[in-house]
Coordinates of C-alpha atoms in Angstrom, one line a residue:
Chain A
M1 CA -66.6 -35.7 -36.7
N2 CA -68.3 -38.0 -39.2
Q3 CA -67.8 -35.8 -42.3
A4 CA -64.2 -35.0 -43.3
F5 CA -65.3 -31.8 -45.1
P6 CA -68.7 -30.3 -44.4
Q7 CA -70.6 -29.3 -47.5
S8 CA -72.6 -26.4 -46.0
Y9 CA -71.8 -23.9 -48.8
S10 CA -73.9 -23.5 -51.9
E11 CA -72.4 -25.4 -54.8
E12 CA -73.1 -22.4 -57.1
V13 CA -70.2 -20.7 -55.5
L14 CA -68.0 -23.0 -57.4
Y15 CA -69.6 -22.7 -60.9
D16 CA -71.6 -20.4 -63.1
L17 CA -73.0 -22.2 -66.1
E18 CA -74.6 -19.0 -67.4
S19 CA -71.2 -17.3 -67.7
E20 CA -69.8 -20.4 -69.4
R21 CA -72.6 -20.3 -71.9
R22 CA -72.1 -16.6 -72.5
V23 CA -68.4 -17.1 -73.2
L24 CA -69.1 -19.9 -75.6
S25 CA -71.9 -18.1 -77.3
S26 CA -69.8 -15.0 -77.8
M27 CA -67.0 -17.1 -79.3
L28 CA -69.5 -18.4 -81.8
H29 CA -70.7 -14.9 -82.7
S30 CA -67.7 -12.6 -82.5
E31 CA -64.1 -13.1 -83.6
E32 CA -62.8 -10.7 -81.0
A33 CA -64.5 -12.7 -78.3
C34 CA -63.0 -15.8 -79.7
V35 CA -59.5 -14.3 -79.6
E36 CA -60.0 -13.1 -76.0
A37 CA -61.4 -16.3 -74.6
Y38 CA -58.9 -18.5 -76.5
H39 CA -56.0 -16.7 -74.9
L40 CA -57.4 -16.4 -71.4
L41 CA -59.1 -19.7 -70.8
T42 CA -58.5 -23.4 -71.1
A43 CA -61.0 -26.3 -71.3
L44 CA -60.2 -27.1 -67.7
D45 CA -61.6 -23.7 -66.6
F46 CA -65.1 -24.9 -67.5
Y47 CA -67.2 -26.7 -64.9
S48 CA -69.5 -28.4 -67.3
P49 CA -67.7 -31.2 -69.3
R50 CA -70.0 -30.5 -72.2
H51 CA -68.9 -26.8 -72.2
A52 CA -65.3 -27.8 -71.9
T53 CA -65.8 -30.0 -75.1
I54 CA -67.5 -27.2 -76.9
F55 CA -64.7 -24.8 -76.0
E56 CA -62.1 -27.3 -77.3
L57 CA -64.1 -27.6 -80.6
I58 CA -64.4 -23.9 -81.1
S59 CA -60.7 -23.4 -80.3
S60 CA -59.7 -26.2 -82.7
L61 CA -61.7 -24.5 -85.5
F62 CA -60.3 -21.0 -84.6
E63 CA -56.7 -22.3 -84.7
R64 CA -57.3 -23.5 -88.3
D65 CA -58.9 -20.1 -89.3
I66 CA -62.3 -21.7 -89.7
R67 CA -65.1 -19.5 -88.5
P68 CA -66.7 -21.4 -85.6
T69 CA -70.4 -21.4 -86.6
Y70 CA -73.0 -23.8 -85.2
V71 CA -72.8 -26.0 -88.4
E72 CA -69.0 -26.1 -88.3
L73 CA -69.1 -27.2 -84.7
L74 CA -71.5 -30.0 -85.5
K75 CA -69.2 -31.1 -88.4
E76 CA -66.1 -31.0 -86.3
G77 CA -67.7 -32.7 -83.3
H78 CA -69.1 -35.5 -85.4
S79 CA -65.8 -36.0 -87.3
L80 CA -63.9 -36.3 -84.0
G81 CA -66.5 -38.7 -82.5
I82 CA -67.2 -36.2 -79.7
L83 CA -70.9 -35.7 -80.3
T84 CA -72.5 -39.0 -79.2
N85 CA -75.7 -37.8 -77.6
P86 CA -78.6 -35.7 -78.9
R87 CA -78.3 -33.7 -75.7
D88 CA -74.8 -32.6 -76.8
I89 CA -76.4 -31.1 -80.0
E90 CA -79.2 -29.5 -78.0
E91 CA -76.7 -27.8 -75.7
I92 CA -74.7 -26.4 -78.6
K93 CA -77.9 -25.2 -80.3
Y94 CA -79.1 -23.6 -77.1
I95 CA -75.7 -21.8 -76.8
A96 CA -75.8 -20.7 -80.4
E97 CA -79.3 -19.4 -80.2
H98 CA -79.0 -17.5 -77.0
Y99 CA -76.4 -14.9 -77.8
I100 CA -76.6 -11.6 -76.0
D101 CA -74.1 -9.1 -77.4
D102 CA -73.3 -7.0 -74.3
E103 CA -69.8 -6.3 -75.5
N104 CA -68.6 -7.6 -72.1
I105 CA -66.7 -10.7 -73.0
R106 CA -63.9 -9.9 -70.5
Y107 CA -66.3 -9.8 -67.6
W108 CA -67.7 -13.3 -68.5
V109 CA -64.3 -14.7 -69.1
K110 CA -63.2 -13.5 -65.7
R111 CA -66.3 -15.0 -64.1
V112 CA -65.4 -18.4 -65.6
K113 CA -61.8 -18.1 -64.6
D114 CA -62.6 -17.0 -61.1
K115 CA -65.0 -19.9 -60.5
S116 CA -62.3 -22.2 -61.9
R117 CA -59.8 -20.8 -59.3
L118 CA -62.3 -21.3 -56.5
R119 CA -62.8 -24.9 -57.5
K120 CA -59.1 -25.4 -57.3
F121 CA -59.2 -23.8 -53.9
E122 CA -62.0 -26.0 -52.7
S123 CA -60.1 -29.1 -54.0
F124 CA -57.0 -27.9 -52.0
L125 CA -59.1 -27.5 -48.8
R126 CA -60.5 -31.0 -49.3
R127 CA -57.0 -32.5 -49.8
S128 CA -55.7 -30.6 -46.8
T129 CA -58.6 -31.8 -44.6
Q130 CA -57.9 -35.4 -45.8
V131 CA -54.3 -35.1 -44.9
L132 CA -55.3 -34.0 -41.3
V133 CA -57.8 -36.8 -41.0
E134 CA -55.5 -39.5 -42.2
G135 CA -51.9 -38.4 -41.4
K136 CA -51.4 -38.9 -37.7
D137 CA -47.6 -38.8 -37.6
L138 CA -46.9 -36.0 -40.1
E139 CA -44.7 -33.1 -39.2
A140 CA -46.7 -29.8 -38.9
D141 CA -43.9 -27.9 -40.7
D142 CA -44.1 -30.3 -43.7
I143 CA -47.9 -30.0 -43.9
L144 CA -47.9 -26.2 -43.6
M145 CA -45.0 -25.7 -46.1
A146 CA -46.7 -27.9 -48.7
A147 CA -50.0 -26.2 -48.1
E148 CA -48.4 -22.8 -48.4
E149 CA -46.7 -23.6 -51.7
E150 CA -50.0 -24.9 -53.2
L151 CA -51.9 -21.8 -51.9
T152 CA -49.3 -19.5 -53.3
N153 CA -49.6 -21.1 -56.7
L154 CA -53.4 -20.6 -56.5
T155 CA -53.2 -16.9 -55.7
A156 CA -50.5 -16.1 -58.3
L157 CA -51.8 -14.2 -61.2
D158 CA -52.0 -15.9 -64.6
V159 CA -49.2 -14.0 -66.1
D160 CA -46.1 -16.0 -66.9
D161 CA -44.2 -15.0 -63.7
N162 CA -41.9 -17.9 -63.2
I163 CA -39.3 -17.1 -60.6
D164 CA -35.9 -18.5 -61.5
T165 CA -33.9 -20.1 -58.7
P166 CA -30.2 -19.4 -58.4
A167 CA -29.6 -22.7 -60.1
D168 CA -31.9 -21.8 -63.0
V169 CA -30.1 -18.5 -63.5
A170 CA -26.7 -20.2 -63.4
T171 CA -27.7 -23.0 -65.8
L172 CA -29.3 -20.6 -68.2
G173 CA -26.3 -18.2 -68.1
Y174 CA -23.8 -21.0 -68.7
Q175 CA -25.8 -22.4 -71.6
E176 CA -26.0 -19.0 -73.2
V177 CA -22.3 -18.4 -72.9
E178 CA -21.5 -21.9 -74.2
R179 CA -23.8 -21.4 -77.2
R180 CA -22.2 -18.1 -78.1
F181 CA -18.7 -19.5 -77.6
L182 CA -19.4 -22.4 -79.9
Q183 CA -21.1 -20.2 -82.4
F184 CA -18.3 -17.7 -82.4
K185 CA -15.8 -20.5 -83.0
E186 CA -17.8 -21.8 -85.9
I187 CA -18.1 -18.3 -87.4
R188 CA -14.4 -17.8 -87.2
E189 CA -13.7 -21.1 -88.9
K190 CA -16.6 -21.3 -91.3
Y191 CA -17.9 -17.9 -92.0
R192 CA -14.6 -16.0 -91.8
G193 CA -15.8 -13.7 -89.0
V194 CA -19.3 -12.6 -90.3
M195 CA -21.7 -13.0 -87.3
P196 CA -24.9 -14.8 -88.2
L197 CA -28.1 -13.2 -87.0
Y198 CA -29.9 -14.2 -83.7
G199 CA -33.1 -12.6 -84.9
L200 CA -34.9 -11.5 -88.1
P201 CA -32.9 -9.7 -90.7
T202 CA -33.2 -5.9 -90.6
G203 CA -32.6 -5.2 -94.3
F204 CA -29.4 -3.2 -93.5
D205 CA -26.0 -5.0 -93.2
D206 CA -24.6 -2.5 -90.7
L207 CA -27.8 -2.7 -88.5
N208 CA -27.7 -6.5 -88.7
H209 CA -24.0 -6.4 -87.6
I210 CA -24.8 -4.1 -84.6
T211 CA -28.0 -5.7 -83.4
L212 CA -27.7 -9.2 -84.7
G213 CA -31.2 -8.9 -86.0
Y214 CA -34.7 -8.1 -84.5
K215 CA -35.2 -10.7 -81.7
P216 CA -38.5 -12.2 -80.5
G217 CA -39.9 -10.1 -77.6
D218 CA -38.2 -6.9 -78.9
L219 CA -40.0 -3.7 -79.3
I220 CA -38.5 -1.5 -82.0
I221 CA -39.4 2.1 -82.4
L222 CA -38.6 4.0 -85.6
G223 CA -39.1 7.7 -85.6
A224 CA -39.2 10.0 -88.7
Q225 CA -40.8 13.2 -89.8
T226 CA -43.7 13.3 -92.2
G227 CA -42.7 12.3 -95.7
H228 CA -39.3 11.0 -94.6
G229 CA -39.6 7.3 -95.1
K230 CA -41.5 5.8 -92.2
T231 CA -43.6 3.6 -94.4
T232 CA -40.7 2.8 -96.8
F233 CA -38.7 1.7 -93.8
A234 CA -41.5 -0.5 -92.5
L235 CA -42.1 -2.1 -95.9
H236 CA -38.3 -2.5 -96.3
A237 CA -38.2 -4.4 -93.0
A238 CA -41.3 -6.4 -94.1
R239 CA -39.6 -7.3 -97.4
S240 CA -36.4 -8.4 -95.7
V241 CA -38.3 -10.6 -93.2
A242 CA -41.3 -11.8 -95.2
V243 CA -40.1 -11.9 -98.8
D244 CA -36.3 -12.5 -98.5
H245 CA -36.3 -14.5 -95.3
N246 CA -39.7 -16.2 -95.6
S247 CA -40.8 -15.5 -92.1
T248 CA -44.3 -14.1 -91.3
V249 CA -45.1 -10.4 -90.8
L250 CA -48.4 -8.7 -89.9
Y251 CA -48.4 -5.2 -91.2
L252 CA -51.0 -2.8 -89.6
N253 CA -51.4 0.5 -91.5
T254 CA -53.5 3.3 -90.1
E255 CA -53.5 5.7 -93.0
M256 CA -53.1 3.9 -96.3
S257 CA -55.7 2.0 -98.3
R258 CA -55.3 -1.6 -99.5
E259 CA -54.6 -0.4 -103.0
Q260 CA -51.9 2.1 -101.9
I261 CA -50.1 -0.6 -99.9
A262 CA -50.3 -3.1 -102.8
L263 CA -49.0 -0.5 -105.3
R264 CA -46.0 0.3 -103.1
W265 CA -45.0 -3.4 -103.3
G266 CA -44.9 -3.0 -107.1
S267 CA -42.1 -0.5 -106.7
I268 CA -40.3 -2.2 -103.9
L269 CA -40.1 -5.6 -105.7
S270 CA -39.4 -4.3 -109.2
G271 CA -37.3 -1.2 -108.6
I272 CA -39.5 0.8 -111.0
E273 CA -40.4 4.4 -109.9
H274 CA -43.5 4.6 -107.9
D275 CA -44.9 7.6 -109.8
K276 CA -44.7 5.6 -113.1
I277 CA -46.5 2.7 -111.5
R278 CA -49.2 4.9 -110.0
S279 CA -49.9 6.6 -113.3
G280 CA -49.6 3.4 -115.4
D281 CA -46.9 5.0 -117.5
I282 CA -44.9 1.8 -117.9
N283 CA -44.0 -0.3 -120.9
E284 CA -44.7 -4.0 -121.4
N285 CA -41.3 -5.1 -120.3
E286 CA -41.7 -3.2 -117.0
L287 CA -45.1 -4.7 -116.6
S288 CA -43.6 -8.1 -116.8
V289 CA -40.9 -7.2 -114.2
I290 CA -43.6 -5.9 -111.9
L291 CA -45.6 -9.1 -112.3
K292 CA -42.5 -11.1 -111.4
G293 CA -42.2 -9.0 -108.3
Y294 CA -45.7 -9.6 -107.2
S295 CA -45.3 -13.4 -107.7
R296 CA -42.5 -13.2 -105.0
L297 CA -44.9 -11.3 -102.8
R298 CA -47.6 -14.0 -103.4
E299 CA -45.2 -16.7 -102.0
S300 CA -44.1 -14.5 -99.0
G301 CA -45.3 -14.3 -95.4
F302 CA -46.6 -10.8 -95.6
Y303 CA -50.1 -10.1 -94.2
S304 CA -51.5 -6.7 -94.4
Y305 CA -54.3 -5.2 -92.2
P306 CA -55.2 -1.6 -93.2
C307 CA -57.1 -0.2 -90.3
P308 CA -57.8 3.6 -90.1
N309 CA -59.5 3.3 -86.7
L310 CA -56.9 1.1 -85.0
T311 CA -57.0 1.0 -81.2
P312 CA -54.4 -0.6 -78.9
E313 CA -57.0 -3.2 -78.0
K314 CA -57.6 -4.0 -81.6
A315 CA -53.9 -4.3 -82.3
V316 CA -53.5 -6.8 -79.4
S317 CA -56.5 -8.8 -80.6
V318 CA -55.3 -8.9 -84.2
A319 CA -51.8 -9.9 -83.1
R320 CA -53.1 -12.7 -81.0
K321 CA -55.3 -14.0 -83.7
F322 CA -52.5 -14.0 -86.3
K323 CA -50.1 -15.5 -83.8
T324 CA -52.5 -18.4 -83.3
Q325 CA -53.5 -18.8 -87.0
K326 CA -50.4 -17.8 -89.0
N327 CA -47.7 -18.0 -86.3
I328 CA -46.4 -14.5 -87.1
D329 CA -42.8 -13.6 -86.2
M330 CA -43.2 -9.9 -86.4
M331 CA -45.9 -7.2 -86.3
I332 CA -45.4 -3.7 -87.7
V333 CA -47.6 -0.8 -86.6
D334 CA -47.5 2.0 -89.1
Y335 CA -48.0 4.4 -87.3
I336 CA -49.0 4.9 -83.6
G337 CA -49.7 8.6 -83.8
R338 CA -52.8 7.7 -85.8
M339 CA -54.1 5.2 -83.4
D340 CA -57.4 6.0 -81.7
K341 CA -57.1 7.2 -78.1
I342 CA -57.6 4.8 -75.2
D343 CA -58.9 7.5 -73.0
P344 CA -59.9 10.9 -74.5
R345 CA -58.7 12.7 -71.3
L346 CA -55.1 11.6 -71.9
Q347 CA -52.5 14.0 -73.4
E348 CA -50.8 13.0 -76.6
W349 CA -47.6 11.9 -75.0
Q350 CA -49.5 9.9 -72.3
M351 CA -51.4 8.1 -75.0
L352 CA -48.2 7.3 -76.9
E353 CA -46.7 6.0 -73.7
Q354 CA -49.6 3.7 -73.0
I355 CA -49.6 2.3 -76.5
V356 CA -45.9 1.7 -76.4
K357 CA -46.2 -0.1 -73.1
T358 CA -49.1 -2.3 -74.5
L359 CA -47.0 -3.1 -77.5
K360 CA -44.0 -4.1 -75.4
M361 CA -46.1 -6.5 -73.4
L362 CA -47.5 -7.9 -76.5
A363 CA -44.1 -8.5 -78.0
Q364 CA -43.0 -10.3 -74.8
N365 CA -46.2 -12.3 -74.3
L366 CA -46.4 -13.5 -77.9
K367 CA -42.6 -13.8 -78.3
I368 CA -42.7 -11.8 -81.5
V369 CA -40.9 -8.7 -82.8
V370 CA -43.1 -5.6 -82.7
M371 CA -42.0 -2.6 -84.6
C372 CA -43.9 0.7 -84.2
L373 CA -43.4 3.8 -86.2
V374 CA -43.8 7.2 -84.6
Q375 CA -43.8 10.7 -86.1
L376 CA -41.1 13.1 -85.1
N377 CA -41.8 16.8 -84.5
P378 CA -40.5 19.2 -87.2
D379 CA -37.4 19.9 -85.1
G380 CA -36.6 16.2 -85.0
T381 CA -37.7 15.7 -81.4
L382 CA -40.3 13.3 -80.1
Q383 CA -42.8 14.0 -77.5
G384 CA -42.6 11.6 -74.6
A385 CA -39.3 10.2 -76.2
K386 CA -37.7 9.4 -72.9
R387 CA -40.5 7.2 -71.7
M388 CA -40.7 5.5 -75.1
K389 CA -37.0 4.9 -75.1
N390 CA -37.4 3.2 -71.7
E391 CA -39.9 0.7 -73.1
S392 CA -38.1 0.0 -76.3
D393 CA -35.3 -2.5 -77.0
L394 CA -34.1 -0.7 -80.1
M395 CA -34.9 2.9 -80.9
L396 CA -34.1 4.2 -84.3
K397 CA -34.4 7.6 -86.0
L398 CA -34.4 8.3 -89.7
A399 CA -33.3 11.8 -90.7
P400 CA -32.0 13.4 -93.9
I401 CA -28.4 14.4 -94.1
S402 CA -28.1 18.1 -94.7
R403 CA -26.3 19.5 -97.8
E404 CA -23.7 21.2 -95.6
E405 CA -22.9 18.0 -93.8
L406 CA -22.5 16.2 -97.0
E407 CA -20.1 18.8 -98.2
E408 CA -18.1 19.1 -95.0
N409 CA -18.1 15.7 -93.3
E410 CA -15.0 13.8 -94.6
E411 CA -16.3 10.5 -93.2
L412 CA -19.4 10.8 -95.4
K413 CA -17.3 11.1 -98.5
K414 CA -16.2 7.5 -98.0
Y415 CA -19.7 6.4 -98.9
R416 CA -21.5 6.4 -102.3
N417 CA -24.5 8.8 -102.4
P418 CA -25.7 8.7 -98.8
N419 CA -28.7 10.9 -98.2
Y420 CA -30.1 9.7 -94.9
Y421 CA -28.9 8.7 -91.4
L422 CA -30.3 5.8 -89.6
H423 CA -29.5 6.8 -86.0
I424 CA -29.4 4.1 -83.3
E425 CA -30.6 6.0 -80.2
K426 CA -30.9 2.9 -78.0
N427 CA -29.9 -0.7 -78.4
R428 CA -30.4 -2.9 -75.3
D429 CA -28.1 -5.6 -76.6
G430 CA -25.3 -3.6 -78.1
R431 CA -23.8 -0.4 -79.3
S432 CA -25.9 2.7 -79.5
G433 CA -25.3 6.4 -80.5
V434 CA -24.3 5.1 -83.9
R435 CA -25.3 6.8 -87.2
I436 CA -25.5 4.6 -90.3
P437 CA -25.4 6.4 -93.6
I438 CA -28.0 5.0 -95.9
V439 CA -29.5 5.6 -99.4
F440 CA -33.2 6.3 -99.4
D441 CA -34.7 6.3 -102.9
L442 CA -38.2 7.6 -102.4
Q443 CA -39.3 7.0 -106.0
R444 CA -38.2 3.4 -106.0
Q445 CA -39.3 2.9 -102.4
V446 CA -35.8 1.5 -101.7
M447 CA -33.6 1.8 -98.7
K448 CA -30.1 0.3 -98.4
N449 CA -26.8 0.7 -96.7
A450 CA -24.7 3.4 -98.4
E451 CA -21.9 1.5 -100.1
R452 CA -18.4 2.2 -99.0
I453 CA -16.1 3.5 -101.7
S454 CA -13.0 1.4 -101.9
L455 CA -9.9 3.5 -101.9
Chain B
M1 CA -85.1 -14.9 -86.6
E2 CA -87.4 -17.5 -88.0
K3 CA -84.8 -18.3 -90.7
K4 CA -82.1 -18.8 -88.1
K5 CA -84.3 -21.1 -86.1
I6 CA -85.1 -23.2 -89.2
Y7 CA -81.4 -23.3 -90.0
N8 CA -80.5 -24.4 -86.5
E9 CA -83.3 -27.0 -86.4
T10 CA -82.4 -28.4 -89.7
A11 CA -78.7 -28.6 -88.8
S12 CA -79.6 -30.4 -85.5
L13 CA -82.0 -32.8 -87.4
I14 CA -79.2 -33.7 -89.9
T15 CA -76.7 -34.3 -87.1
N16 CA -79.1 -36.3 -85.1
Q17 CA -79.6 -38.6 -88.1
A18 CA -75.9 -39.1 -88.1
L19 CA -75.9 -40.0 -84.4
L20 CA -78.6 -42.6 -85.2
N21 CA -76.2 -44.0 -87.9
K22 CA -78.6 -43.1 -90.7
L23 CA -76.0 -40.9 -92.3
N24 CA -72.3 -41.4 -92.5
N25 CA -69.7 -38.6 -92.0
E26 CA -69.5 -37.7 -95.7
E27 CA -73.2 -37.5 -96.0
L28 CA -73.5 -35.4 -92.9
H29 CA -70.8 -33.0 -94.1
F30 CA -72.4 -32.6 -97.6
L31 CA -75.9 -32.0 -96.1
L32 CA -74.6 -29.4 -93.7
D33 CA -72.6 -27.7 -96.4
L34 CA -75.7 -27.7 -98.6
L35 CA -77.7 -26.1 -95.8
D36 CA -75.1 -23.3 -95.6
L37 CA -75.3 -22.8 -99.3
V38 CA -79.1 -22.6 -99.2
V39 CA -79.6 -20.5 -96.1
V40 CA -76.4 -18.6 -95.3
T41 CA -74.3 -17.9 -98.4
N42 CA -77.0 -18.3 -101.1
Q43 CA -74.3 -19.4 -103.5
Q44 CA -74.1 -22.2 -106.1
R45 CA -77.7 -21.7 -107.1
P46 CA -77.3 -23.9 -110.3
L47 CA -76.2 -26.8 -108.1
I48 CA -79.2 -26.4 -105.8
D49 CA -81.5 -26.1 -108.8
V50 CA -80.2 -29.3 -110.4
L51 CA -80.5 -31.1 -107.0
H52 CA -84.1 -29.9 -106.8
R53 CA -84.8 -31.4 -110.2
W54 CA -83.2 -34.6 -109.2
V55 CA -85.3 -35.1 -106.1
N56 CA -88.5 -34.4 -108.1
L57 CA -87.7 -37.1 -110.6
S58 CA -87.9 -40.8 -109.8
L59 CA -84.7 -42.3 -111.2
S60 CA -83.5 -45.8 -111.1
E61 CA -81.6 -46.9 -108.0
E62 CA -78.4 -47.2 -110.1
N63 CA -78.7 -43.6 -111.3
N64 CA -79.5 -42.2 -107.9
A65 CA -76.5 -43.9 -106.5
L66 CA -74.3 -42.5 -109.3
I67 CA -75.5 -38.9 -108.6
K68 CA -75.1 -39.3 -104.8
D69 CA -71.6 -40.5 -105.4
V70 CA -70.8 -37.5 -107.5
I71 CA -72.2 -34.9 -105.1
L72 CA -70.6 -36.5 -102.1
N73 CA -67.2 -36.1 -103.8
T74 CA -67.8 -32.5 -104.9
D75 CA -66.1 -29.8 -102.9
V76 CA -68.7 -27.0 -103.0
N77 CA -65.9 -24.4 -102.6
D78 CA -64.2 -25.6 -105.8
Q79 CA -66.1 -24.0 -108.7
A80 CA -64.6 -26.2 -111.4
Q81 CA -65.7 -29.3 -109.5
V82 CA -69.2 -27.9 -108.9
D83 CA -69.5 -27.1 -112.6
A84 CA -68.4 -30.5 -113.7
S85 CA -70.8 -32.2 -111.2
I86 CA -73.7 -30.0 -112.4
Q87 CA -73.0 -31.0 -116.0
F88 CA -72.8 -34.7 -115.2
I89 CA -76.1 -34.7 -113.2
E90 CA -77.9 -32.6 -115.9
E91 CA -76.8 -35.1 -118.6
L92 CA -77.9 -38.0 -116.5
L93 CA -81.2 -36.4 -115.7
C94 CA -81.7 -35.6 -119.3
T95 CA -80.9 -39.1 -120.5
S96 CA -83.1 -40.7 -117.8
T97 CA -86.1 -38.4 -118.7
Q98 CA -85.7 -39.2 -122.4
V99 CA -85.6 -43.0 -121.6
T100 CA -88.8 -42.6 -119.4
E101 CA -90.6 -40.6 -122.1
A102 CA -89.6 -43.1 -124.8
K103 CA -90.9 -46.0 -122.6
E104 CA -94.1 -44.1 -121.9
G105 CA -94.5 -43.4 -125.6
S106 CA -94.1 -47.0 -126.7
E107 CA -96.6 -48.0 -124.0
D108 CA -99.1 -45.5 -125.4
E109 CA -98.6 -46.9 -128.9
Q110 CA -99.4 -50.4 -127.6
F111 CA -102.7 -49.0 -126.1
L112 CA -103.5 -47.5 -129.5
D113 CA -102.9 -50.9 -131.2
L114 CA -105.3 -52.5 -128.8

């Protein structure tokens, strides 16, 4: 055998330059395509080194929130000293000019990815052949085991499916316990027993205490009936995270306009009644208080995306974009009943289940908190609640306290003016089945823990 | 379609000049930004107009260098900077034109004397 590895197959099995160009061209023309390709491919997936370079240039612009146009690519490439040959420019021009919008970016991305995996496989075969040709005294078991491991890695899906060994689990477990032990000790000595948060502040002291904050990867579901504070709760959480804590929140709203959302913040940050602000019936002193409130919002990490025709795909795409460009810590979807259906044949509860599953995966993949708001039925129930509960890490319900209960429940009399319950239906990391009495001031758009009356 | 082709061709031409070291990085960036202003965004019309007037006049090397220095240091996305640069260039163009006219005038008088 003269040739260690016969090259009888067509080389085109291993690459597809047309697909590579299509992906790059789509990235230059469509933001959604850019988000998709950025998250699914790396420069190493491109066969052509020139295409790999163009991909890196586009990605670098995208990360800095610069729209990757032909001219921006030229500027970036020249500044970095990457464009050295007129043929580089010709290639980029060709790609920029030959865009075909077939709305099928996923197909082309998959083509590029598949060819990349086949090249890795071919390289594996070459190396294995080389081992056989050169290694006379190697153990068959060693060769096969090494080959099997490599092949398994090649066939594994691209999801982050690391398998922890027993040692990994033990190390991780001990580190977690040790961290908590030291933290608890510190709290006892330094903070006099008040637990600091692991995650983002919820905006409610009691909820912070029970959950230790909203944690990255968590899916939080909040259910309430129409007109019973879903948006106020969402913006209260956003205020706590983005304004008071200075973390970054992306707020997706499916039913309110930009102006309505902006006006709500006027009440939230000034404490002045929403009706007064909406009608303009305010005095100069109040105007200055409101202005002060908006200056806090200006400095905050609150990003708003009003989107009446929000689909789960769009939510994923927007979250990925903002994670890359603004490093968001939390995304709030207000609310999922208003999202467009994935498949018109699905029942309402099936659709909600699909959306919730998608959002849970998104939270885990991007390591962000995702909060979604759902509408309860008039009787306080939720269609598909059991399935939703399974997916969520924290499930909350917001419901008014009835007049009878306020009069009869002795426990409630220990609080100052409670009018709503925040019910913890599920809490993966702690106590559930707890009802927290809160004060919900619809006019001032304020929610807070009901204060305990000291006896 | 034709407009896009011209835009792409011009961008390539400018970048190729940079590859041939006929333009430095600052000059390349300015010209590409200017191309965007003219073809894509159609903004900063007064700046484009004043640049038009400049290229149609033959100024001294010293004045040309001054204007070039000003525009290369102008961020076209900063309106205050753009306004200041336009004012500076207009004043310089105005002064230069007056000087040239005065010169031509005095030469005419000499002809009359003869």
